[in-house]
PDB file of C-alpha atoms in Angstrom:
ATOM      1  CA  MET A1112      83.503 106.960 112.474  1.00  0.00           C
ATOM      2  CA  THR A1113      85.601 107.678 109.386  1.00  0.00           C
ATOM      3  CA  ASN A1114      84.165 108.805 105.926  1.00  0.00           C
ATOM      4  CA  VAL A1115      86.272 107.929 102.751  1.00  0.00           C
ATOM      5  CA  VAL A1116      85.320 108.798  99.161  1.00  0.00           C
ATOM      6  CA  VAL A1117      86.497 106.058  97.420  1.00  0.00           C
ATOM      7  CA  PRO A1118      85.626 105.119  93.443  1.00  0.00           C
ATOM      8  CA  PRO A1119      84.033 101.856  92.865  1.00  0.00           C
ATOM      9  CA  LEU A1120      87.093 100.290  91.403  1.00  0.00           C
ATOM     10  CA  PHE A1121      88.656 100.533  94.852  1.00  0.00           C
ATOM     11  CA  ALA A1122      85.759  99.055  96.743  1.00  0.00           C
ATOM     12  CA  VAL A1123      86.766  95.508  96.436  1.00  0.00           C
ATOM     13  CA  ILE A1124      89.915  96.159  98.200  1.00  0.00           C
ATOM     14  CA  TYR A1125      87.979  97.161 101.730  1.00  0.00           C
ATOM     15  CA  GLN A1126      86.832  93.981 102.600  1.00  0.00           C
ATOM     16  CA  PRO A1127      85.128  93.859 106.232  1.00  0.00           C
ATOM     17  CA  ILE A1128      87.031  92.032 108.604  1.00  0.00           C
ATOM     18  CA  SER A1129      84.622  90.970 111.074  1.00  0.00           C
ATOM     19  CA  ARG A1130      81.016  92.396 109.913  1.00  0.00           C
ATOM     20  CA  ASP A1131      79.118  92.294 106.770  1.00  0.00           C
ATOM     21  CA  MET A1132      79.329  95.372 104.357  1.00  0.00           C
ATOM     22  CA  GLU A1133      76.239  97.362 103.820  1.00  0.00           C
ATOM     23  CA  PHE A1134      75.496  99.208 101.035  1.00  0.00           C
ATOM     24  CA  HIS A1135      72.805 102.126 101.812  1.00  0.00           C
ATOM     25  CA  GLU A1136      71.497 103.067  98.376  1.00  0.00           C
ATOM     26  CA  GLU A1137      69.701 106.231  99.481  1.00  0.00           C
ATOM     27  CA  GLU A1138      73.007 107.746 100.836  1.00  0.00           C
ATOM     28  CA  CYS A1139      74.976 105.995  98.215  1.00  0.00           C
ATOM     29  CA  THR A1140      77.576 104.863 100.904  1.00  0.00           C
ATOM     30  CA  ILE A1141      78.960 101.452 101.975  1.00  0.00           C
ATOM     31  CA  HIS A1142      79.127 101.032 105.774  1.00  0.00           C
ATOM     32  CA  MET A1143      81.382  98.471 107.025  1.00  0.00           C
ATOM     33  CA  TYR A1144      84.087  97.863 109.902  1.00  0.00           C
ATOM     34  CA  PHE A1145      87.751  97.414 109.378  1.00  0.00           C
ATOM     35  CA  GLU A1146      89.888  96.260 112.220  1.00  0.00           C
ATOM     36  CA  ASN A1147      86.757  97.066 114.507  1.00  0.00           C
ATOM     37  CA  HIS A1148      86.799 100.657 113.342  1.00  0.00           C
ATOM     38  CA  SER A1149      83.398 101.822 111.780  1.00  0.00           C
ATOM     39  CA  VAL A1150      83.822 103.151 108.262  1.00  0.00           C
ATOM     40  CA  ASN A1151      81.700 104.797 105.534  1.00  0.00           C
ATOM     41  CA  LEU A1152      82.802 104.876 102.127  1.00  0.00           C
ATOM     42  CA  HIS A1153      81.221 107.430  99.713  1.00  0.00           C
ATOM     43  CA  VAL A1154      80.323 106.298  96.385  1.00  0.00           C
ATOM     44  CA  PRO A1155      80.949 108.797  93.989  1.00  0.00           C
ATOM     45  CA  SER A1156      77.686 110.485  92.578  1.00  0.00           C
ATOM     46  CA  ARG A1157      77.964 109.854  89.028  1.00  0.00           C
ATOM     47  CA  PHE A1158      78.110 105.928  89.858  1.00  0.00           C
ATOM     48  CA  CYS A1159      75.357 105.771  92.215  1.00  0.00           C
ATOM     49  CA  LYS A1160      72.585 104.509  89.903  1.00  0.00           C
ATOM     50  CA  ASP A1161      73.851 101.597  88.760  1.00  0.00           C
ATOM     51  CA  TYR A1162      76.382 100.575  91.324  1.00  0.00           C
ATOM     52  CA  ASP A1163      76.909  97.133  92.536  1.00  0.00           C
ATOM     53  CA  PRO A1164      78.788  96.702  95.833  1.00  0.00           C
ATOM     54  CA  HIS A1165      79.233  92.955  94.976  1.00  0.00           C
ATOM     55  CA  LYS A1166      80.763  93.160  91.525  1.00  0.00           C
ATOM     56  CA  VAL A1167      84.336  92.532  91.265  1.00  0.00           C
ATOM     57  CA  ASN A1168      86.163  94.861  89.233  1.00  0.00           C
ATOM     58  CA  VAL A1169      89.566  94.782  87.589  1.00  0.00           C
ATOM     59  CA  ALA A1170      92.153  96.681  89.708  1.00  0.00           C
ATOM     60  CA  PRO A1171      93.250  99.751  88.095  1.00  0.00           C
ATOM     61  CA  GLN A1172      96.721 100.038  86.389  1.00  0.00           C
ATOM     62  CA  THR A1173      97.470 103.366  88.018  1.00  0.00           C
ATOM     63  CA  LYS A1174      99.193 103.328  91.222  1.00  0.00           C
ATOM     64  CA  LEU A1175      99.030 105.868  94.123  1.00  0.00           C
ATOM     65  CA  LYS A1176     102.382 107.886  95.381  1.00  0.00           C
ATOM     66  CA  LEU A1177     102.259 109.020  98.900  1.00  0.00           C
ATOM     67  CA  ASP A1178     103.532 112.489  98.661  1.00  0.00           C
ATOM     68  CA  TRP A1179     102.846 114.219 102.352  1.00  0.00           C
ATOM     69  CA  VAL A1180     102.216 112.729 105.538  1.00  0.00           C
ATOM     70  CA  TYR A1181     100.321 115.177 108.186  1.00  0.00           C
ATOM     71  CA  GLY A1182     100.214 114.372 111.933  1.00  0.00           C
ATOM     72  CA  TYR A1183     102.451 112.961 114.487  1.00  0.00           C
ATOM     73  CA  ARG A1184     101.821 110.060 117.034  1.00  0.00           C
ATOM     74  CA  GLY A1185     102.433 111.609 120.614  1.00  0.00           C
ATOM     75  CA  ARG A1186      99.417 110.852 122.522  1.00  0.00           C
ATOM     76  CA  ASP A1187     100.620 107.162 123.604  1.00  0.00           C
ATOM     77  CA  CYS A1188     104.409 107.017 122.377  1.00  0.00           C
ATOM     78  CA  ARG A1189     107.582 108.567 123.915  1.00  0.00           C
ATOM     79  CA  ASN A1190     111.161 109.259 122.483  1.00  0.00           C
ATOM     80  CA  ASN A1191     109.702 109.045 119.177  1.00  0.00           C
ATOM     81  CA  LEU A1192     111.326 112.388 117.399  1.00  0.00           C
ATOM     82  CA  HIS A1193     114.910 112.542 116.171  1.00  0.00           C
ATOM     83  CA  LEU A1194     117.325 114.635 114.308  1.00  0.00           C
ATOM     84  CA  LEU A1195     119.472 112.751 111.664  1.00  0.00           C
ATOM     85  CA  PRO A1196     122.873 114.253 110.314  1.00  0.00           C
ATOM     86  CA  THR A1197     121.059 114.592 106.959  1.00  0.00           C
ATOM     87  CA  GLY A1198     119.444 117.564 108.743  1.00  0.00           C
ATOM     88  CA  GLU A1199     116.186 115.601 108.600  1.00  0.00           C
ATOM     89  CA  VAL A1200     113.655 114.963 111.424  1.00  0.00           C
ATOM     90  CA  VAL A1201     112.379 111.371 111.729  1.00  0.00           C
ATOM     91  CA  TYR A1202     108.893 110.432 113.384  1.00  0.00           C
ATOM     92  CA  PHE A1203     105.977 108.244 112.566  1.00  0.00           C
ATOM     93  CA  VAL A1204     102.524 108.203 112.439  1.00  0.00           C
ATOM     94  CA  ALA A1205     100.249 105.159 111.647  1.00  0.00           C
ATOM     95  CA  SER A1206     102.164 102.736 109.440  1.00  0.00           C
ATOM     96  CA  VAL A1207     104.603 105.321 107.830  1.00  0.00           C
ATOM     97  CA  VAL A1208     108.112 106.980 108.979  1.00  0.00           C
ATOM     98  CA  ILE A1209     108.366 110.413 107.921  1.00  0.00           C
ATOM     99  CA  LEU A1210     111.819 112.067 107.193  1.00  0.00           C
ATOM    100  CA  TYR A1211     111.125 115.717 107.120  1.00  0.00           C
ATOM    101  CA  ASN A1212     113.642 118.174 105.660  1.00  0.00           C
ATOM    102  CA  THR A1213     112.806 121.608 107.384  1.00  0.00           C
ATOM    103  CA  GLU A1214     114.956 123.688 105.163  1.00  0.00           C
ATOM    104  CA  GLU A1215     113.237 122.410 101.878  1.00  0.00           C
ATOM    105  CA  HIS A1216     110.019 121.482 103.184  1.00  0.00           C
ATOM    106  CA  SER A1217     110.137 117.840 101.873  1.00  0.00           C
ATOM    107  CA  GLN A1218     109.285 114.526 103.054  1.00  0.00           C
ATOM    108  CA  ARG A1219     110.798 111.185 102.530  1.00  0.00           C
ATOM    109  CA  HIS A1220     108.953 108.036 103.553  1.00  0.00           C
ATOM    110  CA  TYR A1221     109.859 104.479 104.709  1.00  0.00           C
ATOM    111  CA  LEU A1222     107.135 102.238 103.750  1.00  0.00           C
ATOM    112  CA  GLY A1223     108.271  98.987 105.100  1.00  0.00           C
ATOM    113  CA  HIS A1224     105.557  98.448 107.939  1.00  0.00           C
ATOM    114  CA  ASP A1225     102.258  96.975 107.707  1.00  0.00           C
ATOM    115  CA  GLY A1226     100.928  98.047 110.858  1.00  0.00           C
ATOM    116  CA  ASN A1227     100.562 100.861 113.462  1.00  0.00           C
ATOM    117  CA  ILE A1228     104.486 101.917 114.506  1.00  0.00           C
ATOM    118  CA  LYS A1229     104.837 102.361 118.053  1.00  0.00           C
ATOM    119  CA  CYS A1230     108.662 103.116 118.631  1.00  0.00           C
ATOM    120  CA  ILE A1231     111.837 104.096 117.090  1.00  0.00           C
ATOM    121  CA  ALA A1232     115.434 103.931 118.124  1.00  0.00           C
ATOM    122  CA  ILE A1233     118.384 105.635 116.150  1.00  0.00           C
ATOM    123  CA  HIS A1234     121.969 103.748 115.985  1.00  0.00           C
ATOM    124  CA  PRO A1235     124.975 105.112 117.269  1.00  0.00           C
ATOM    125  CA  ASN A1236     126.222 105.541 113.615  1.00  0.00           C
ATOM    126  CA  LYS A1237     123.248 107.902 112.758  1.00  0.00           C
ATOM    127  CA  LEU A1238     122.549 106.157 109.639  1.00  0.00           C
ATOM    128  CA  VAL A1239     120.330 103.055 110.593  1.00  0.00           C
ATOM    129  CA  VAL A1240     117.059 103.102 112.373  1.00  0.00           C
ATOM    130  CA  ALA A1241     114.839 100.544 113.966  1.00  0.00           C
ATOM    131  CA  THR A1242     111.185 100.716 114.152  1.00  0.00           C
ATOM    132  CA  GLY A1243     108.830  98.729 115.932  1.00  0.00           C
ATOM    133  CA  GLN A1244     105.282  98.069 115.289  1.00  0.00           C
ATOM    134  CA  SER A1245     101.985  96.530 116.856  1.00  0.00           C
ATOM    135  CA  ALA A1246      99.869  93.296 115.395  1.00  0.00           C
ATOM    136  CA  SER A1247      96.506  93.469 114.259  1.00  0.00           C
ATOM    137  CA  LEU A1248      93.709  92.949 116.485  1.00  0.00           C
ATOM    138  CA  ASP A1249      93.335  89.342 115.550  1.00  0.00           C
ATOM    139  CA  ARG A1250      97.013  88.782 114.718  1.00  0.00           C
ATOM    140  CA  ARG A1251      96.479  87.298 111.471  1.00  0.00           C
ATOM    141  CA  GLU A1252      96.838  90.091 109.172  1.00  0.00           C
ATOM    142  CA  THR A1253      99.814  91.820 110.845  1.00  0.00           C
ATOM    143  CA  THR A1254     102.156  90.957 113.525  1.00  0.00           C
ATOM    144  CA  ALA A1255     104.340  92.881 115.768  1.00  0.00           C
ATOM    145  CA  HIS A1256     107.993  92.772 114.704  1.00  0.00           C
ATOM    146  CA  ILE A1257     110.772  95.411 114.126  1.00  0.00           C
ATOM    147  CA  ARG A1258     112.420  96.625 110.771  1.00  0.00           C
ATOM    148  CA  ILE A1259     115.706  97.699 110.805  1.00  0.00           C
ATOM    149  CA  TRP A1260     116.541 100.175 107.873  1.00  0.00           C
ATOM    150  CA  ASN A1261     118.910 102.483 106.124  1.00  0.00           C
ATOM    151  CA  SER A1262     118.030 106.250 106.540  1.00  0.00           C
ATOM    152  CA  VAL A1263     119.602 107.370 103.587  1.00  0.00           C
ATOM    153  CA  SER A1264     118.658 104.581 100.776  1.00  0.00           C
ATOM    154  CA  LEU A1265     115.332 103.572 102.879  1.00  0.00           C
ATOM    155  CA  LEU A1266     116.200  99.890 102.030  1.00  0.00           C
ATOM    156  CA  THR A1267     115.213  97.267 104.745  1.00  0.00           C
ATOM    157  CA  LEU A1268     118.271  95.667 106.331  1.00  0.00           C
ATOM    158  CA  ARG A1269     116.692  93.225 108.653  1.00  0.00           C
ATOM    159  CA  ILE A1270     113.155  92.000 110.007  1.00  0.00           C
ATOM    160  CA  ILE A1271     113.213  91.077 113.616  1.00  0.00           C
ATOM    161  CA  GLY A1272     111.180  88.669 115.586  1.00  0.00           C
ATOM    162  CA  ASP A1273     108.153  88.256 113.175  1.00  0.00           C
ATOM    163  CA  GLY A1274     105.543  86.425 114.858  1.00  0.00           C
ATOM    164  CA  GLU A1275     107.676  86.131 118.312  1.00  0.00           C
ATOM    165  CA  PHE A1276     106.337  88.886 119.920  1.00  0.00           C
ATOM    166  CA  GLY A1277     102.971  89.904 121.941  1.00  0.00           C
ATOM    167  CA  LYS A1278     100.709  92.411 120.371  1.00  0.00           C
ATOM    168  CA  SER A1279     102.979  95.514 120.179  1.00  0.00           C
ATOM    169  CA  ILE A1280     106.721  96.501 120.120  1.00  0.00           C
ATOM    170  CA  SER A1281     106.714  99.350 122.995  1.00  0.00           C
ATOM    171  CA  CYS A1282     110.333 100.504 123.269  1.00  0.00           C
ATOM    172  CA  LEU A1283     113.675  99.969 121.444  1.00  0.00           C
ATOM    173  CA  SER A1284     117.333 100.941 122.151  1.00  0.00           C
ATOM    174  CA  PHE A1285     120.414 100.252 120.525  1.00  0.00           C
ATOM    175  CA  SER A1286     123.488  99.548 122.697  1.00  0.00           C
ATOM    176  CA  LYS A1287     125.687 102.643 122.751  1.00  0.00           C
ATOM    177  CA  ALA A1288     129.059 101.663 124.775  1.00  0.00           C
ATOM    178  CA  GLU A1289     130.146  98.786 122.277  1.00  0.00           C
ATOM    179  CA  GLY A1290     129.318 100.492 118.863  1.00  0.00           C
ATOM    180  CA  GLY A1291     125.270  99.360 118.858  1.00  0.00           C
ATOM    181  CA  ASN A1292     125.675  95.491 117.943  1.00  0.00           C
ATOM    182  CA  PHE A1293     122.735  94.602 120.518  1.00  0.00           C
ATOM    183  CA  LEU A1294     119.331  95.700 120.370  1.00  0.00           C
ATOM    184  CA  ALA A1295     117.028  95.796 123.662  1.00  0.00           C
ATOM    185  CA  ILE A1296     113.276  95.368 122.774  1.00  0.00           C
ATOM    186  CA  ILE A1297     110.336  95.993 125.069  1.00  0.00           C
ATOM    187  CA  ASP A1298     107.323  94.192 123.881  1.00  0.00           C
ATOM    188  CA  GLU A1299     103.814  94.105 125.237  1.00  0.00           C
ATOM    189  CA  GLU A1300     101.530  90.931 125.677  1.00  0.00           C
ATOM    190  CA  SER A1301      98.266  91.528 127.468  1.00  0.00           C
ATOM    191  CA  SER A1302      98.881  93.408 130.721  1.00  0.00           C
ATOM    192  CA  ASP A1303     102.635  92.171 131.132  1.00  0.00           C
ATOM    193  CA  TYR A1304     105.983  93.588 129.470  1.00  0.00           C
ATOM    194  CA  ASN A1305     108.844  91.458 128.316  1.00  0.00           C
ATOM    195  CA  ILE A1306     112.335  92.519 127.599  1.00  0.00           C
ATOM    196  CA  SER A1307     114.722  90.894 124.990  1.00  0.00           C
ATOM    197  CA  ILE A1308     118.027  91.518 123.831  1.00  0.00           C
ATOM    198  CA  TRP A1309     118.947  90.761 120.213  1.00  0.00           C
ATOM    199  CA  GLU A1310     122.119  90.631 118.374  1.00  0.00           C
ATOM    200  CA  TRP A1311     120.390  92.326 115.152  1.00  0.00           C
ATOM    201  CA  GLN A1312     123.088  91.821 112.573  1.00  0.00           C
ATOM    202  CA  LYS A1313     123.521  88.024 113.561  1.00  0.00           C
ATOM    203  CA  SER A1314     121.787  85.832 110.680  1.00  0.00           C
ATOM    204  CA  ASP A1315     119.245  87.333 108.499  1.00  0.00           C
ATOM    205  CA  ARG A1316     116.459  87.488 111.095  1.00  0.00           C
ATOM    206  CA  GLY A1317     118.897  88.512 114.058  1.00  0.00           C
ATOM    207  CA  PHE A1318     119.525  86.350 117.171  1.00  0.00           C
ATOM    208  CA  LYS A1319     117.760  86.619 120.387  1.00  0.00           C
ATOM    209  CA  LEU A1320     120.395  86.389 123.139  1.00  0.00           C
ATOM    210  CA  THR A1321     117.944  86.141 126.197  1.00  0.00           C
ATOM    211  CA  GLU A1322     114.481  87.146 127.534  1.00  0.00           C
ATOM    212  CA  THR A1323     112.833  87.801 130.772  1.00  0.00           C
ATOM    213  CA  LYS A1324     109.395  89.540 132.032  1.00  0.00           C
ATOM    214  CA  CYS A1325     110.276  93.210 132.481  1.00  0.00           C
ATOM    215  CA  SER A1326     107.101  94.701 134.428  1.00  0.00           C
ATOM    216  CA  VAL A1327     103.194  94.276 134.984  1.00  0.00           C
ATOM    217  CA  ASP A1328     103.242  98.053 134.823  1.00  0.00           C
ATOM    218  CA  THR A1329     103.299 100.032 131.563  1.00  0.00           C
ATOM    219  CA  VAL A1330     106.914 100.724 130.360  1.00  0.00           C
ATOM    220  CA  VAL A1331     107.350 103.821 128.401  1.00  0.00           C
ATOM    221  CA  CYS A1332     111.006 103.863 127.849  1.00  0.00           C
ATOM    222  CA  ALA A1333     114.124 102.114 127.621  1.00  0.00           C
ATOM    223  CA  GLU A1334     117.588 103.079 126.761  1.00  0.00           C
ATOM    224  CA  TRP A1335     120.986 101.546 126.947  1.00  0.00           C
ATOM    225  CA  HIS A1336     123.720 103.352 129.136  1.00  0.00           C
ATOM    226  CA  PRO A1337     126.304 105.273 127.095  1.00  0.00           C
ATOM    227  CA  LEU A1338     129.281 104.415 129.394  1.00  0.00           C
ATOM    228  CA  ASP A1339     128.371 100.743 131.214  1.00  0.00           C
ATOM    229  CA  LYS A1340     127.938  98.391 128.225  1.00  0.00           C
ATOM    230  CA  ASN A1341     126.072  96.056 129.935  1.00  0.00           C
ATOM    231  CA  GLN A1342     123.456  98.178 131.814  1.00  0.00           C
ATOM    232  CA  ILE A1343     119.696  99.145 130.407  1.00  0.00           C
ATOM    233  CA  VAL A1344     117.261 101.445 132.296  1.00  0.00           C
ATOM    234  CA  THR A1345     113.718 101.155 131.776  1.00  0.00           C
ATOM    235  CA  CYS A1346     111.174 103.129 133.275  1.00  0.00           C
ATOM    236  CA  GLY A1347     107.514 103.776 133.087  1.00  0.00           C
ATOM    237  CA  LYS A1348     104.446 103.712 135.421  1.00  0.00           C
ATOM    238  CA  GLY A1349     105.639 104.204 138.898  1.00  0.00           C
ATOM    239  CA  HIS A1350     108.762 102.689 138.358  1.00  0.00           C
ATOM    240  CA  ILE A1351     112.478 103.026 137.137  1.00  0.00           C
ATOM    241  CA  SER A1352     114.358  99.666 136.670  1.00  0.00           C
ATOM    242  CA  PHE A1353     118.364  99.062 136.215  1.00  0.00           C
ATOM    243  CA  TRP A1354     119.088  96.143 134.351  1.00  0.00           C
ATOM    244  CA  ASN A1355     122.534  94.255 133.807  1.00  0.00           C
ATOM    245  CA  LEU A1356     123.349  91.864 131.178  1.00  0.00           C
ATOM    246  CA  ASP A1357     126.251  89.240 132.630  1.00  0.00           C
ATOM    247  CA  ASN A1358     128.719  87.656 130.351  1.00  0.00           C
ATOM    248  CA  SER A1359     126.211  84.362 130.322  1.00  0.00           C
ATOM    249  CA  GLY A1360     123.547  86.391 128.731  1.00  0.00           C
ATOM    250  CA  LEU A1361     121.217  86.735 131.836  1.00  0.00           C
ATOM    251  CA  LEU A1362     119.572  89.934 132.789  1.00  0.00           C
ATOM    252  CA  TYR A1363     119.321  91.066 136.377  1.00  0.00           C
ATOM    253  CA  LYS A1364     116.992  93.800 137.603  1.00  0.00           C
ATOM    254  CA  ARG A1365     117.547  96.136 140.352  1.00  0.00           C
ATOM    255  CA  MET A1366     114.626  98.454 141.500  1.00  0.00           C
ATOM    256  CA  GLY A1367     115.006 102.348 141.776  1.00  0.00           C
ATOM    257  CA  LEU A1368     114.134 103.345 145.281  1.00  0.00           C
ATOM    258  CA  PHE A1369     112.263 106.471 145.923  1.00  0.00           C
ATOM    259  CA  GLU A1370     112.756 105.728 149.642  1.00  0.00           C
ATOM    260  CA  SER A1371     110.691 108.373 151.593  1.00  0.00           C
ATOM    261  CA  ARG A1372     110.060 110.505 148.697  1.00  0.00           C
ATOM    262  CA  GLU A1373     106.494 110.775 146.601  1.00  0.00           C
ATOM    263  CA  LYS A1374     106.589 108.306 143.994  1.00  0.00           C
ATOM    264  CA  PRO A1375     105.587 109.933 140.675  1.00  0.00           C
ATOM    265  CA  LYS A1376     102.633 108.313 138.823  1.00  0.00           C
ATOM    266  CA  TYR A1377     104.699 107.955 135.626  1.00  0.00           C
ATOM    267  CA  ILE A1378     108.323 108.385 134.972  1.00  0.00           C
ATOM    268  CA  THR A1379     107.956 109.502 131.456  1.00  0.00           C
ATOM    269  CA  CYS A1380     111.611 110.027 130.039  1.00  0.00           C
ATOM    270  CA  LEU A1381     115.196 109.526 130.779  1.00  0.00           C
ATOM    271  CA  ALA A1382     118.607 110.719 129.453  1.00  0.00           C
ATOM    272  CA  PHE A1383     122.081 110.482 130.848  1.00  0.00           C
ATOM    273  CA  ASN A1384     124.812 113.082 131.399  1.00  0.00           C
ATOM    274  CA  GLN A1385     128.379 113.054 130.690  1.00  0.00           C
ATOM    275  CA  ASN A1386     129.338 111.475 133.956  1.00  0.00           C
ATOM    276  CA  GLY A1387     126.676 108.566 133.062  1.00  0.00           C
ATOM    277  CA  ASP A1388     124.179 109.616 135.853  1.00  0.00           C
ATOM    278  CA  VAL A1389     120.661 108.813 134.824  1.00  0.00           C
ATOM    279  CA  LEU A1390     118.146 111.876 134.672  1.00  0.00           C
ATOM    280  CA  THR A1391     114.560 111.259 134.697  1.00  0.00           C
ATOM    281  CA  GLY A1392     111.384 113.677 134.012  1.00  0.00           C
ATOM    282  CA  ASP A1393     108.246 112.532 135.749  1.00  0.00           C
ATOM    283  CA  SER A1394     104.566 113.235 135.893  1.00  0.00           C
ATOM    284  CA  ASN A1395     104.958 115.381 139.093  1.00  0.00           C
ATOM    285  CA  GLY A1396     107.010 117.915 137.042  1.00  0.00           C
ATOM    286  CA  ASN A1397     110.562 116.899 138.739  1.00  0.00           C
ATOM    287  CA  ILE A1398     113.850 115.841 137.088  1.00  0.00           C
ATOM    288  CA  ILE A1399     115.366 113.167 139.260  1.00  0.00           C
ATOM    289  CA  ILE A1400     119.269 112.565 139.279  1.00  0.00           C
ATOM    290  CA  TRP A1401     119.932 108.672 139.760  1.00  0.00           C
ATOM    291  CA  ALA A1402     123.905 108.612 140.663  1.00  0.00           C
ATOM    292  CA  ARG A1403     125.604 106.372 138.189  1.00  0.00           C
ATOM    293  CA  GLY A1404     125.823 102.480 139.726  1.00  0.00           C
ATOM    294  CA  ILE A1405     123.540 104.038 142.634  1.00  0.00           C
ATOM    295  CA  PHE A1406     119.893 103.052 142.698  1.00  0.00           C
ATOM    296  CA  HIS A1407     118.368 105.619 144.860  1.00  0.00           C
ATOM    297  CA  VAL A1408     117.429 109.309 144.400  1.00  0.00           C
ATOM    298  CA  LEU A1409     120.474 111.526 144.536  1.00  0.00           C
ATOM    299  CA  LEU A1410     118.922 114.986 143.801  1.00  0.00           C
ATOM    300  CA  ILE A1411     115.726 116.455 142.744  1.00  0.00           C
ATOM    301  CA  LEU A1412     115.592 119.328 140.582  1.00  0.00           C
ATOM    302  CA  PHE A1413     113.056 121.995 139.159  1.00  0.00           C
ATOM    303  CA  PRO A1414     109.614 120.857 140.939  1.00  0.00           C
ATOM    304  CA  SER A1415     106.830 122.596 138.762  1.00  0.00           C
ATOM    305  CA  LYS A1416     103.008 121.759 138.126  1.00  0.00           C
ATOM    306  CA  GLU A1417     103.828 120.325 134.553  1.00  0.00           C
ATOM    307  CA  SER A1418     104.979 117.042 133.411  1.00  0.00           C
ATOM    308  CA  PHE A1419     108.216 116.550 131.694  1.00  0.00           C
ATOM    309  CA  ILE A1420     107.757 114.417 128.399  1.00  0.00           C
ATOM    310  CA  ILE A1421     111.117 115.237 126.703  1.00  0.00           C
ATOM    311  CA  LEU A1422     114.511 115.127 128.087  1.00  0.00           C
ATOM    312  CA  LYS A1423     117.758 115.150 125.828  1.00  0.00           C
ATOM    313  CA  PHE A1424     121.374 115.776 126.066  1.00  0.00           C
TER     314      PHE A1424
END
């Protein structure tokens, strides 16, 4: 349960979504549900005696400005901490993207989203950023979509797929070998995951080149190959998949083969070396090398008891 202190002027803003608001006079609190989360709003003591929760007040002229964001969403998200050429570390929590300057101990914030952000990708030019959000529970208040924005000016460049995706955007990746003209998107709908390829600069809302079913198992990471311009690698619960985008715009999938080796419960992260080999970290604590163009295990490194969750070169 969340406890929030809110002056009565603001009480009208927080309207219950699915259940009626209750005012507890003895405790001087308002109990309500916001997107199925139980919330207690504490009325300031000096207003308690004559407080009327149903009175609609005029909105104040003063506006709040976000100063500092604490926290980082790492429990259910991967590949979501990046370093920009400005020296800022970019990551997200809730609906805010934070650009943290470690030397000056200052933050800037991208505030374009209206739902929980689940993934982030950096364009090869290191200037453009894409972030994907989830929809609200009833999908009426907010929809799953992607926002592409400038990390210096914080201006939104494109809004991709508003109203076209399922309940959440899970993974994003800009193409690398041909300059970042394409954006791979993994979205979640019920228990299925879909993959789509977009020409994100084409028209004001981008152009969807192709879409197909990705997996029935959880997908936690997707990356374009840095050398093979038509290849995308995805991984997640018990699987790794190698995708090829042909000249007609269709996607073809080859599954990675573990053969007689123990299959990990999760492949949690992936990266590429200078030769174009794929390296994955998994929940068994192994780093597995998948040779470029080959879809079975080439080598296993560093067996341990800990899971790998970050793998970067």
